[in-house]
mmCIF file with all atom_site columns, C-alpha atoms in Angstrom:
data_model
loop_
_atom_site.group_PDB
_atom_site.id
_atom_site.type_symbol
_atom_site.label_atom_id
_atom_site.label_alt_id
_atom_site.label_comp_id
_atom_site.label_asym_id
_atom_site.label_entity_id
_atom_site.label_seq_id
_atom_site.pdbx_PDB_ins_code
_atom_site.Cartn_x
_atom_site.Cartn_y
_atom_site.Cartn_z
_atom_site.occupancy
_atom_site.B_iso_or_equiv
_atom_site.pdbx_formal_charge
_atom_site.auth_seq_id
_atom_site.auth_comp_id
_atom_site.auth_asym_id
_atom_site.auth_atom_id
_atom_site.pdbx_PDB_model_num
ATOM 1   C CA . UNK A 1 1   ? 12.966 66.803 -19.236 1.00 85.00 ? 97  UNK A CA 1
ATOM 2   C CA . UNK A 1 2   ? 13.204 67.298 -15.234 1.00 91.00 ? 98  UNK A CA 1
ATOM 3   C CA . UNK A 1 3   ? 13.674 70.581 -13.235 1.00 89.00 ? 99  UNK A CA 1
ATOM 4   C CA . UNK A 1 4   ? 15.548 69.195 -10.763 1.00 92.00 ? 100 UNK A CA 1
ATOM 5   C CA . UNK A 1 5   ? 12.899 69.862 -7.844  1.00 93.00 ? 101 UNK A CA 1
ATOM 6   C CA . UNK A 1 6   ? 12.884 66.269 -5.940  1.00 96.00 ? 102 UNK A CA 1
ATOM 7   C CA . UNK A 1 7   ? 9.558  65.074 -5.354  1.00 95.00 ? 103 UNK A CA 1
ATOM 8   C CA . UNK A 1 8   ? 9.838  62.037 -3.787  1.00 96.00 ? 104 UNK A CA 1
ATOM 9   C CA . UNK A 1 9   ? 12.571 60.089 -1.494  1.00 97.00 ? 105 UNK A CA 1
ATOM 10  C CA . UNK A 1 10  ? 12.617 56.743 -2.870  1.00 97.00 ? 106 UNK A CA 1
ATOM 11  C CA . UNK A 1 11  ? 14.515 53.149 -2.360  1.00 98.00 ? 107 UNK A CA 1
ATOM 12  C CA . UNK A 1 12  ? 15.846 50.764 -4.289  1.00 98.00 ? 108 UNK A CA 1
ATOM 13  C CA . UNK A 1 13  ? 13.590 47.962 -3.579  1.00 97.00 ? 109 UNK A CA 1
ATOM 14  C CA . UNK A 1 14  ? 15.572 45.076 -5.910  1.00 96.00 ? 110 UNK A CA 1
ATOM 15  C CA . UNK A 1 15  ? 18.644 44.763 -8.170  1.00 96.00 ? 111 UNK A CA 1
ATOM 16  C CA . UNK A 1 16  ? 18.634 42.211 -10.992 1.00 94.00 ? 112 UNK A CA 1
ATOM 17  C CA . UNK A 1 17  ? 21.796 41.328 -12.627 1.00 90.00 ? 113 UNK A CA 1
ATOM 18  C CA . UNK A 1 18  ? 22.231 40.421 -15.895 1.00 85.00 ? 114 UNK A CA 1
ATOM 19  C CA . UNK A 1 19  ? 25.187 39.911 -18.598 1.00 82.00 ? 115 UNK A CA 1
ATOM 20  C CA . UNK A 1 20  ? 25.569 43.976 -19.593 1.00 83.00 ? 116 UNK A CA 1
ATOM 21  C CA . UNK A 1 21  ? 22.589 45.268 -17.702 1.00 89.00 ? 117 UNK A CA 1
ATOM 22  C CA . UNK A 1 22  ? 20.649 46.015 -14.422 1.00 94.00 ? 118 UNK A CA 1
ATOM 23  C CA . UNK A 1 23  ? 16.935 45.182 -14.014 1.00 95.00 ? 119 UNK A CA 1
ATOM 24  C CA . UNK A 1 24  ? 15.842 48.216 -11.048 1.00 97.00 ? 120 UNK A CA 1
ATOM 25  C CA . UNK A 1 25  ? 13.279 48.164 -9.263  1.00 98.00 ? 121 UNK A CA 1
ATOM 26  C CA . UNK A 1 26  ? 12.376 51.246 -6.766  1.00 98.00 ? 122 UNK A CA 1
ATOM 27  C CA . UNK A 1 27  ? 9.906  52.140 -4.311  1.00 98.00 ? 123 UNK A CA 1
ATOM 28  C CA . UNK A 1 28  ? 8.339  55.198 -4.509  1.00 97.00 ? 124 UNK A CA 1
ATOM 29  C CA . UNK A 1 29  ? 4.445  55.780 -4.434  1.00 96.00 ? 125 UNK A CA 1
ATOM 30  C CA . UNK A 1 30  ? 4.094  59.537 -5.583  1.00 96.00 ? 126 UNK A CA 1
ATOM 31  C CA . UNK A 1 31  ? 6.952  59.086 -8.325  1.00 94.00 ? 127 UNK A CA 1
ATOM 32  C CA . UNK A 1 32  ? 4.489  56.322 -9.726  1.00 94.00 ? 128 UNK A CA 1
ATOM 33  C CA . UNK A 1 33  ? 1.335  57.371 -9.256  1.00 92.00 ? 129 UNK A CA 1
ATOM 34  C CA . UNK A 1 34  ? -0.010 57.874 -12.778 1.00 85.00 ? 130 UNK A CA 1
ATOM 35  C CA . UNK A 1 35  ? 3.024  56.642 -14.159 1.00 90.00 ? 131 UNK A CA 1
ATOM 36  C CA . UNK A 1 36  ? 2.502  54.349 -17.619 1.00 92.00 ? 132 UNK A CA 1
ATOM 37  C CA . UNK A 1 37  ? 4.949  52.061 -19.302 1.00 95.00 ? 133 UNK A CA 1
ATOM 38  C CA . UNK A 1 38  ? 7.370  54.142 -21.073 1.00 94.00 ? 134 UNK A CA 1
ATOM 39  C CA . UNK A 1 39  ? 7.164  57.172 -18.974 1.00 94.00 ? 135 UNK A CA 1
ATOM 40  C CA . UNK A 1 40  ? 10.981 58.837 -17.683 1.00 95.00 ? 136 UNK A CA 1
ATOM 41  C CA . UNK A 1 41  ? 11.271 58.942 -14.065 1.00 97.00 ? 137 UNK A CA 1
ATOM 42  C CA . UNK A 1 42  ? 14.796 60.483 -12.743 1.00 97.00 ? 138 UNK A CA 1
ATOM 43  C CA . UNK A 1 43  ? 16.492 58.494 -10.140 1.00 97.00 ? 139 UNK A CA 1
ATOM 44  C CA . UNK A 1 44  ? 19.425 60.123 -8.368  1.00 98.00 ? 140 UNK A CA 1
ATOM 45  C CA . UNK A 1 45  ? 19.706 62.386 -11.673 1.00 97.00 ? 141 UNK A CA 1
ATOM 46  C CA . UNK A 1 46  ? 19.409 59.385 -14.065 1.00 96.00 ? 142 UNK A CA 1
ATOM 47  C CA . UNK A 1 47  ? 16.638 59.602 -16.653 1.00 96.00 ? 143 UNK A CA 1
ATOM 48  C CA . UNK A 1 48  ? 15.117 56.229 -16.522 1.00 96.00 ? 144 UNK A CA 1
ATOM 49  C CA . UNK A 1 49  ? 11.955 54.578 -18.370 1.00 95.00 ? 145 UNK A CA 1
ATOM 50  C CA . UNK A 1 50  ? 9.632  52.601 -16.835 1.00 96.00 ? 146 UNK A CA 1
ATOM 51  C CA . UNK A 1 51  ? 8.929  49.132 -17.738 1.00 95.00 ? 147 UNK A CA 1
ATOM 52  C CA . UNK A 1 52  ? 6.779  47.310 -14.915 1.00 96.00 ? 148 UNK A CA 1
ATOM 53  C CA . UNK A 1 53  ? 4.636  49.253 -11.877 1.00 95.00 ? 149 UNK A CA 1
ATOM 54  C CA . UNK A 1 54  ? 2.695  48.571 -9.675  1.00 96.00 ? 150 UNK A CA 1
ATOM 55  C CA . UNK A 1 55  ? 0.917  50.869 -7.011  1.00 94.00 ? 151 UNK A CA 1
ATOM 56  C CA . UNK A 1 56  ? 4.079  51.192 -4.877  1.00 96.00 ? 152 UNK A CA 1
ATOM 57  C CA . UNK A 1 57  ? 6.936  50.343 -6.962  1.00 97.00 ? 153 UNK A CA 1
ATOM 58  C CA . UNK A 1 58  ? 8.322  50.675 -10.890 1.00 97.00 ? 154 UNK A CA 1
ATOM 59  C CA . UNK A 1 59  ? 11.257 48.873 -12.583 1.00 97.00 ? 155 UNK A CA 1
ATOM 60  C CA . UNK A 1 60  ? 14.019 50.328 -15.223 1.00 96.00 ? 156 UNK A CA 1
ATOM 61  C CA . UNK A 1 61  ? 16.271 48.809 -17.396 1.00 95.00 ? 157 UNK A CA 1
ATOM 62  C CA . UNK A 1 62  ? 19.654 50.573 -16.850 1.00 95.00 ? 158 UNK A CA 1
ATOM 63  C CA . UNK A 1 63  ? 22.264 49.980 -19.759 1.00 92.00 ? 159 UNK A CA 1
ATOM 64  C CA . UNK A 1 64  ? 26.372 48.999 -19.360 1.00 92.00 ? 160 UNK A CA 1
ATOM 65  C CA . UNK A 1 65  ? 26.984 52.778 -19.933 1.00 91.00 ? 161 UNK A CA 1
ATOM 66  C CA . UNK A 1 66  ? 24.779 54.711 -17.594 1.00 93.00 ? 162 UNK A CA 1
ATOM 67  C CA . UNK A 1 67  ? 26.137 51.793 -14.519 1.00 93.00 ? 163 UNK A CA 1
ATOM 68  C CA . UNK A 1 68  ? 29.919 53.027 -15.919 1.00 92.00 ? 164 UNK A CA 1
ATOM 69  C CA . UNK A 1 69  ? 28.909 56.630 -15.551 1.00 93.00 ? 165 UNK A CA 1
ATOM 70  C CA . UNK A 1 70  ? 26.735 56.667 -12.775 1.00 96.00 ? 166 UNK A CA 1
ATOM 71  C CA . UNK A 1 71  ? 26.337 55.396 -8.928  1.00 96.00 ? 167 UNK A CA 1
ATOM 72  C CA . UNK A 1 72  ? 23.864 53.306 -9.840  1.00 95.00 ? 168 UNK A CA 1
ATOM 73  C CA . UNK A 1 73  ? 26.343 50.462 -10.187 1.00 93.00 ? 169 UNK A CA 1
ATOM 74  C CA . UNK A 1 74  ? 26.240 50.619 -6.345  1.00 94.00 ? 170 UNK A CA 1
ATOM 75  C CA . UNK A 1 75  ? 22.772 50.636 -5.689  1.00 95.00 ? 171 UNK A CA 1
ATOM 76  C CA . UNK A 1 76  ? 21.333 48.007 -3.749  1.00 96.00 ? 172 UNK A CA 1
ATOM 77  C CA . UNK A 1 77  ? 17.686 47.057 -1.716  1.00 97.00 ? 173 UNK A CA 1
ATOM 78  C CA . UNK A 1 78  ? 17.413 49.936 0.831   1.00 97.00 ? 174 UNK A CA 1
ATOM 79  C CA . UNK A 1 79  ? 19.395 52.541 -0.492  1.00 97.00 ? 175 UNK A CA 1
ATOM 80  C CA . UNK A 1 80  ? 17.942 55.450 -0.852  1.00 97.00 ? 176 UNK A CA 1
ATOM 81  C CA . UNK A 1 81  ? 17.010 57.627 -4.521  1.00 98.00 ? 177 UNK A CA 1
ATOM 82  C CA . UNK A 1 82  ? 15.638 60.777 -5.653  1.00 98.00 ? 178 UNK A CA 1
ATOM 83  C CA . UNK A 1 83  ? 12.913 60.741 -7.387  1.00 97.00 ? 179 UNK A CA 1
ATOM 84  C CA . UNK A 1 84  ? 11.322 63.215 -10.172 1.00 96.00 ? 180 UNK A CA 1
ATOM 85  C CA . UNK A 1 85  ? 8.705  62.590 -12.733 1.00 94.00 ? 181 UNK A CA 1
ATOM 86  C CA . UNK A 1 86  ? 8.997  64.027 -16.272 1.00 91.00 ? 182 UNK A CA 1
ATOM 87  C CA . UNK A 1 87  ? 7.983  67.973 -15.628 1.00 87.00 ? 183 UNK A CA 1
ATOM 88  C CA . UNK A 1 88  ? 4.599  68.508 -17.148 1.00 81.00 ? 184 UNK A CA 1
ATOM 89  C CA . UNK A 1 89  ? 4.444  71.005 -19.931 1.00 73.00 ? 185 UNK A CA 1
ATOM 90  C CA . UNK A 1 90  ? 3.095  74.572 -18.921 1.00 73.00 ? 186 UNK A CA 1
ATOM 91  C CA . UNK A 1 91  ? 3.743  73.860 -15.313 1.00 70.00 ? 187 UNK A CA 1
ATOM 92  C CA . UNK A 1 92  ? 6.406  75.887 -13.279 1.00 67.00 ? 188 UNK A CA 1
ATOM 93  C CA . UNK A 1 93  ? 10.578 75.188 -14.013 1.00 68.00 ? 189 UNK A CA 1
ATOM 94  C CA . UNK A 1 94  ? 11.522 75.854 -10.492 1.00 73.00 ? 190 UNK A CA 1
ATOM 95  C CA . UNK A 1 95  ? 14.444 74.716 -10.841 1.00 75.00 ? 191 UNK A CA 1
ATOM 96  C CA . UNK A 1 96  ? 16.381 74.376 -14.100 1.00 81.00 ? 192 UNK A CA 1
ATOM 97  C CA . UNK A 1 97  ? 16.372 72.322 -17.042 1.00 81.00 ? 193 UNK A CA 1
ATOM 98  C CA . UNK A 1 98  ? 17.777 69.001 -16.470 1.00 87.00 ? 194 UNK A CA 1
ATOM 99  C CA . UNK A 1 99  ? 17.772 66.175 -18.879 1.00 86.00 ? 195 UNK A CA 1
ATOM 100 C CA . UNK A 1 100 ? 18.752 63.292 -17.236 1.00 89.00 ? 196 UNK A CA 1
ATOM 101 C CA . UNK A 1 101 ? 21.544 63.045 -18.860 1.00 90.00 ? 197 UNK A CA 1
ATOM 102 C CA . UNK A 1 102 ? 24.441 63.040 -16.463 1.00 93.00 ? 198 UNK A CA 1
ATOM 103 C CA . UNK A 1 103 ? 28.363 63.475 -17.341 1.00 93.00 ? 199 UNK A CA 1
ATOM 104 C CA . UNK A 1 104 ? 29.751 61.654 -14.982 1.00 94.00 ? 200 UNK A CA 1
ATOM 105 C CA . UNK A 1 105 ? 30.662 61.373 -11.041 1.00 97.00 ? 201 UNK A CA 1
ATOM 106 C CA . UNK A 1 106 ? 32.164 63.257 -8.506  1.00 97.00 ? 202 UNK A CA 1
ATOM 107 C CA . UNK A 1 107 ? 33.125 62.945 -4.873  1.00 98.00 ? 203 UNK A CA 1
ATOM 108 C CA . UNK A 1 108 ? 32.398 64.525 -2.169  1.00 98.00 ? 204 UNK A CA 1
ATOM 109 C CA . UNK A 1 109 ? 35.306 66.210 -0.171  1.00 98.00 ? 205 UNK A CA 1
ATOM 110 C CA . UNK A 1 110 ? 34.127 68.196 2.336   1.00 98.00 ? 206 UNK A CA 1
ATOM 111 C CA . UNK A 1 111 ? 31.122 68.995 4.364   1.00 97.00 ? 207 UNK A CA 1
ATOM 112 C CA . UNK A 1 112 ? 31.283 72.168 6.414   1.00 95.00 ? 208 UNK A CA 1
ATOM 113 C CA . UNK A 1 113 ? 28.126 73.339 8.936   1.00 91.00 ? 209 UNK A CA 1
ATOM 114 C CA . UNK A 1 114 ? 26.687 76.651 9.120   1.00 82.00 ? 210 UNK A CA 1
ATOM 115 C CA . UNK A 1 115 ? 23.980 78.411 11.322  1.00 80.00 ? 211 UNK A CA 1
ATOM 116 C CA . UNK A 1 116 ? 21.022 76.867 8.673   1.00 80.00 ? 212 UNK A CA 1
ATOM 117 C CA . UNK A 1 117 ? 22.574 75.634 6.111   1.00 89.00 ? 213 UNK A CA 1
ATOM 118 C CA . UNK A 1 118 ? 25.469 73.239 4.857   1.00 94.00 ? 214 UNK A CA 1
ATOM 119 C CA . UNK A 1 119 ? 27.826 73.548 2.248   1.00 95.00 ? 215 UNK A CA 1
ATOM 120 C CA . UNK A 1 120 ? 29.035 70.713 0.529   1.00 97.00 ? 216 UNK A CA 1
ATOM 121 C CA . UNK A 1 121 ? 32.403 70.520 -2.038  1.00 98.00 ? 217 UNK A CA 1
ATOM 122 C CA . UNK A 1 122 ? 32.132 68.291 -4.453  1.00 98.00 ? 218 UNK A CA 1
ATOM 123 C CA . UNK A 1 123 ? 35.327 67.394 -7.015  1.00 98.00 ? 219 UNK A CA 1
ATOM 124 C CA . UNK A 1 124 ? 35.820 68.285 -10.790 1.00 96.00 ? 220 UNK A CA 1
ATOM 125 C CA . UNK A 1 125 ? 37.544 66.292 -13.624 1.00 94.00 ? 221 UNK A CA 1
ATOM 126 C CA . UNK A 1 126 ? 39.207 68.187 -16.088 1.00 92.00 ? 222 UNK A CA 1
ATOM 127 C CA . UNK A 1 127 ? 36.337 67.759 -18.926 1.00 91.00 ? 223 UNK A CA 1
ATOM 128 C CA . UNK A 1 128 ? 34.016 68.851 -16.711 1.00 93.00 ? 224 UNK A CA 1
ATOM 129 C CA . UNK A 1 129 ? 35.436 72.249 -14.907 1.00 93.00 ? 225 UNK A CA 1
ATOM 130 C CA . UNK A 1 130 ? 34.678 74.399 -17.861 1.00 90.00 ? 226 UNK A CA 1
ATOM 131 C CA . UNK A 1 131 ? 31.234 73.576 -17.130 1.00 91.00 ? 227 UNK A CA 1
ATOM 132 C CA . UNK A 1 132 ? 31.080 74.555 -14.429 1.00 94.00 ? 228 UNK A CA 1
ATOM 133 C CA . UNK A 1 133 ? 30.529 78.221 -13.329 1.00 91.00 ? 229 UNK A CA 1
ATOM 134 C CA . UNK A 1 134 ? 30.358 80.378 -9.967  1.00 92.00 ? 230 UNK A CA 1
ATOM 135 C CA . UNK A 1 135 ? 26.336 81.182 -9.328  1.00 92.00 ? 231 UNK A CA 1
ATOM 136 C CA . UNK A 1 136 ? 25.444 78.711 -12.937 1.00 91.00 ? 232 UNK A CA 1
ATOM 137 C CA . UNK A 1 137 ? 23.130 76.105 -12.610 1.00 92.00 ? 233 UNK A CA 1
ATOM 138 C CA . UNK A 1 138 ? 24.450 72.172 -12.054 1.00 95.00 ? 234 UNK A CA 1
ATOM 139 C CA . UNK A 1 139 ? 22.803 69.005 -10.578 1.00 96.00 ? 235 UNK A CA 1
ATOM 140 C CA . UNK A 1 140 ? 23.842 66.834 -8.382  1.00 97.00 ? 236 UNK A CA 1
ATOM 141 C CA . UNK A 1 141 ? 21.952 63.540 -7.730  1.00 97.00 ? 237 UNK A CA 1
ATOM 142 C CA . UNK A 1 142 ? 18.876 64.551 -9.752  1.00 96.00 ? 238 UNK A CA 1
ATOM 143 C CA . UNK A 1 143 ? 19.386 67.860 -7.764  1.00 96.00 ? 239 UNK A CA 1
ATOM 144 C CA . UNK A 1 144 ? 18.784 71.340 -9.077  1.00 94.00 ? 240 UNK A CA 1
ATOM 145 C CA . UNK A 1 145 ? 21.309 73.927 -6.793  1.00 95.00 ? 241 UNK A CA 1
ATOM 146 C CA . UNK A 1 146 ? 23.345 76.489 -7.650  1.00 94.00 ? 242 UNK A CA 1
ATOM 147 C CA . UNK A 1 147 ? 26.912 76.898 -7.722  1.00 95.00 ? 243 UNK A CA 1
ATOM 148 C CA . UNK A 1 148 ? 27.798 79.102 -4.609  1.00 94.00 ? 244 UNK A CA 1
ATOM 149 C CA . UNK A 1 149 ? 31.751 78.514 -4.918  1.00 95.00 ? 245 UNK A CA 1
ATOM 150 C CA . UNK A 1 150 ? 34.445 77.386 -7.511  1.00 96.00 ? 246 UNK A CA 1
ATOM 151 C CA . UNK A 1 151 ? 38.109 76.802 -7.170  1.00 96.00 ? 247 UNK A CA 1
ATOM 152 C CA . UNK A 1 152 ? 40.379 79.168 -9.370  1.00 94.00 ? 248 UNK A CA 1
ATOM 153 C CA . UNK A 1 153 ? 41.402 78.408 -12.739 1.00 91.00 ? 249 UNK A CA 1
ATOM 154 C CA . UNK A 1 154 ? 44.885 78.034 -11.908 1.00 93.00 ? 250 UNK A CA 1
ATOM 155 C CA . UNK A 1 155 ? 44.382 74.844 -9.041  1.00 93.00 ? 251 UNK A CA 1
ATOM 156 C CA . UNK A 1 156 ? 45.623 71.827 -10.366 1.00 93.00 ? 252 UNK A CA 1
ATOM 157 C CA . UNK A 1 157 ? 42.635 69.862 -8.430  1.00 95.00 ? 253 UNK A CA 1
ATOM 158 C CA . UNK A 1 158 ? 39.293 71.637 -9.600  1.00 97.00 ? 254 UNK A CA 1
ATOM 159 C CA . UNK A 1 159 ? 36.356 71.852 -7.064  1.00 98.00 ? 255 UNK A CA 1
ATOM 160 C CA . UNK A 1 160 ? 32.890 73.432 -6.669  1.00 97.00 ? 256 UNK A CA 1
ATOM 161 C CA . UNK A 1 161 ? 31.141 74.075 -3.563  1.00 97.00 ? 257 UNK A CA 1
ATOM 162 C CA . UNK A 1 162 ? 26.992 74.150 -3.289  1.00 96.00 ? 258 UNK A CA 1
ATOM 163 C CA . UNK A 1 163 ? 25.337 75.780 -0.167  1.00 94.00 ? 259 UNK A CA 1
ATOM 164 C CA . UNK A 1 164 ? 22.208 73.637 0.739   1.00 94.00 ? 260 UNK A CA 1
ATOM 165 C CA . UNK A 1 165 ? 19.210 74.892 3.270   1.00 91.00 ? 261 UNK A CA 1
ATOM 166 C CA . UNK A 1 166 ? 17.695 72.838 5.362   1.00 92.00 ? 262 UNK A CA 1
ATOM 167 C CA . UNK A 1 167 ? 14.573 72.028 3.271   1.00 92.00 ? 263 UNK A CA 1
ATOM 168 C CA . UNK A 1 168 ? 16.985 70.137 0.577   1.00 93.00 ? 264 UNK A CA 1
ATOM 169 C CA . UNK A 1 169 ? 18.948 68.540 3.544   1.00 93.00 ? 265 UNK A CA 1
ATOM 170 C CA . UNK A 1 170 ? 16.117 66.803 4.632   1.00 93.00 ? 266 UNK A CA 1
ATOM 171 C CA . UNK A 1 171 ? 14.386 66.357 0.976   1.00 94.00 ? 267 UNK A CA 1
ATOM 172 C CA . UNK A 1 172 ? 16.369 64.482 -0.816  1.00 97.00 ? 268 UNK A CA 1
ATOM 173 C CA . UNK A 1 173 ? 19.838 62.093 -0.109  1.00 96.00 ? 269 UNK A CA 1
ATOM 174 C CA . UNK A 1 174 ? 22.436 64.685 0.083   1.00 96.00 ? 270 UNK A CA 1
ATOM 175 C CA . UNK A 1 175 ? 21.768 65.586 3.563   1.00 94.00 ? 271 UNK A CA 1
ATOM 176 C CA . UNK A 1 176 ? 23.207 62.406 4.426   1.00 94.00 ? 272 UNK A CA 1
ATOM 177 C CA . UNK A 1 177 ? 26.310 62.134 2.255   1.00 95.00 ? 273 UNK A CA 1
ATOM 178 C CA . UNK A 1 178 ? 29.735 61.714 3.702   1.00 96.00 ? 274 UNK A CA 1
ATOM 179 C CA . UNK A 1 179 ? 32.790 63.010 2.744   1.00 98.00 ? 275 UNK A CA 1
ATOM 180 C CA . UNK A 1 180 ? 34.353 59.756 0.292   1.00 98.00 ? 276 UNK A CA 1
ATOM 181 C CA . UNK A 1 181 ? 31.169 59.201 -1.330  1.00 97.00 ? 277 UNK A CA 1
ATOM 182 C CA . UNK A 1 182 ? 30.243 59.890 -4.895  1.00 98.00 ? 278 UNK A CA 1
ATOM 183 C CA . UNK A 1 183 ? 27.001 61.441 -6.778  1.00 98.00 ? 279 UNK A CA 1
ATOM 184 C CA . UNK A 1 184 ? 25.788 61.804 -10.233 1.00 98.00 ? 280 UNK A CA 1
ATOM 185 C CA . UNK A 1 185 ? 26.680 64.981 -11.871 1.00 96.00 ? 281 UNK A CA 1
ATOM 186 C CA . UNK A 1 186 ? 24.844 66.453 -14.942 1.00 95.00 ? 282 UNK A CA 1
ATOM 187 C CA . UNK A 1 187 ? 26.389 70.422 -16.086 1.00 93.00 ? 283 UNK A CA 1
ATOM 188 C CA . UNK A 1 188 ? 24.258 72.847 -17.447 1.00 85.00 ? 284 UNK A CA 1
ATOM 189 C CA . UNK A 1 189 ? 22.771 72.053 -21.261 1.00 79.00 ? 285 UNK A CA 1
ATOM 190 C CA . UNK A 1 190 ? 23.742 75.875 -22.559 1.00 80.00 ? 286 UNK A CA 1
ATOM 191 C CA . UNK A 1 191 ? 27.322 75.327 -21.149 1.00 72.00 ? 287 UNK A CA 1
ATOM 192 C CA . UNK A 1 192 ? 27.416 71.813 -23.023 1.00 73.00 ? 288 UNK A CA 1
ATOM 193 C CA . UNK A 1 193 ? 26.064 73.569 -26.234 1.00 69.00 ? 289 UNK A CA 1
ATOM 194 C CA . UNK A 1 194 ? 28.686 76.635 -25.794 1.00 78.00 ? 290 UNK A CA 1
ATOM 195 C CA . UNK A 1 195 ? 31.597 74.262 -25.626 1.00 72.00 ? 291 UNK A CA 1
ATOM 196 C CA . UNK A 1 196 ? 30.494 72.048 -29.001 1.00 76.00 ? 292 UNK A CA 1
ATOM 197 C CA . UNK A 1 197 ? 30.284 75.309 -30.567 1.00 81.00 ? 293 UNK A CA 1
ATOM 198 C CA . UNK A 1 198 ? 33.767 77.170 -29.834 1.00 78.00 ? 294 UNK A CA 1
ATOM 199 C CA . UNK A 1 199 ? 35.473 73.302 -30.545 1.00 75.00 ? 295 UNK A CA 1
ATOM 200 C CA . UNK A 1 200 ? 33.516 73.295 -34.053 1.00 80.00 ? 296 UNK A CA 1
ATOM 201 C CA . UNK A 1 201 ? 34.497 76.847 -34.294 1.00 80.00 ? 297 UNK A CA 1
ATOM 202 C CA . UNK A 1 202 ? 38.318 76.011 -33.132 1.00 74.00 ? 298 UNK A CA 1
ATOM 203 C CA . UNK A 1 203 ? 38.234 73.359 -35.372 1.00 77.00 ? 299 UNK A CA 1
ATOM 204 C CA . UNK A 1 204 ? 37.068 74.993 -38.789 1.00 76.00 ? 300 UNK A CA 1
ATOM 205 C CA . UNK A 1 205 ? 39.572 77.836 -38.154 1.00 75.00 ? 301 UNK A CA 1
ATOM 206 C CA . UNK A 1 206 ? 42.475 75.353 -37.689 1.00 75.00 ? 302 UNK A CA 1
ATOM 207 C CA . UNK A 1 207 ? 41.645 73.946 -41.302 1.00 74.00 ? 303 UNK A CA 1
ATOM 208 C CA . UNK A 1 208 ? 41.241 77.306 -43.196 1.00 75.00 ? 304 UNK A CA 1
ATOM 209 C CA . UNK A 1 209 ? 44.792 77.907 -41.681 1.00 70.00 ? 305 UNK A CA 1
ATOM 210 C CA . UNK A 1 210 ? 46.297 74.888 -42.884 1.00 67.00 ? 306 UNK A CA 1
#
């Protein structure tokens, strides 16, 4: 489990291709200092486990399905990550609880300046809008923020918007995204568990009235 408080800006420092996988291997000295084999390290939002470290660096296997779902299918040597270690049990959740586990993508479609801060607006598919909520919890590239902005129910083209300060401009990677690009997106875990429960609950009332 993460909290979505980056900790570290990382890089990618090598890519290894193989048949249905990616070998990755990422710089980042704090993110792996007392890191051991088998330890969950979040890069750009994706919980990953460590297999190889050294001082400086540690490498992750990343399966077919997290590449399909994910931007790290376009990682490469020198671009740059977010990096979180596995919170620590009775430490602070400054953030909110974030598994790693992201949904999917979206992409960025506008970035508009204010006095100190930035806010970004970031696309929705249609399985994830319900997710989503105005002032709710969502992260974006590993990202804790809250949801300052989201489009009206009735727009056929969902959006949300986050407003960013200038301490998570310059701490992590999305004070350098550009409009066209896309980041990893993981919802909040009590929205996912509210929507399983009123489809089961659709569901079972559907049968008893058949």
């Amino acid at each position: 489990m993460f909290t979505g408080i980056i900790e570290e800006l990382g890089t990618v420092d090598r890519v290894e291709q193989g048949t249905d996988a990616v070998r990755l291997t990422v710089r980042g000295p704090l993110a792996v200092a007392g890191a051991a084999i088998g330890d969950s390290i979040s890069v750009n939002g994706v919980c990953l486990t460590v297999v190889e470290r050294t001082t400086e660096t540690f490498t992750a296997d990343v399966m077919a399905q997290t590449l399909r779902m994910s931007t790290l299918a376009e990682a490469g040597p020198g671009t740059p990550v977010n990096l979180e270690r596995a919170a620590l049990v009775g430490g602070r959740l400054g953030g909110h609880i974030v598994q790693g586990h992201i949904d999917g993508t979206s992409e960025l479609l506008s970035v508009t300046p204010g006095e100190a801060w930035r806010v970004l607006r970031f696309s929705l598919s249609p399985d994830l809008a319900p997710l989503v909520t105005n002032k709710g919890s969502i992260a974006v590239d590993g990202v804790s923020l809250t949801v300052s902005t989201i489009s009206p129910a009735t727009e056929p083209e969902q959006w949300f918007e986050v407003s960013l300060i200038p301490e998570t401009l310059t701490a992590t990677t999305l004070g350098k995204r550009t409009v066209g690009e896309h980041v990893n997106i993981e919802t909040d875990i009590l929205a996912r568990h509210v929507e399983r429960m009123l489809a089961l609950a659709d569901a079972g009332s559907r049968r008893s009235h058949s």
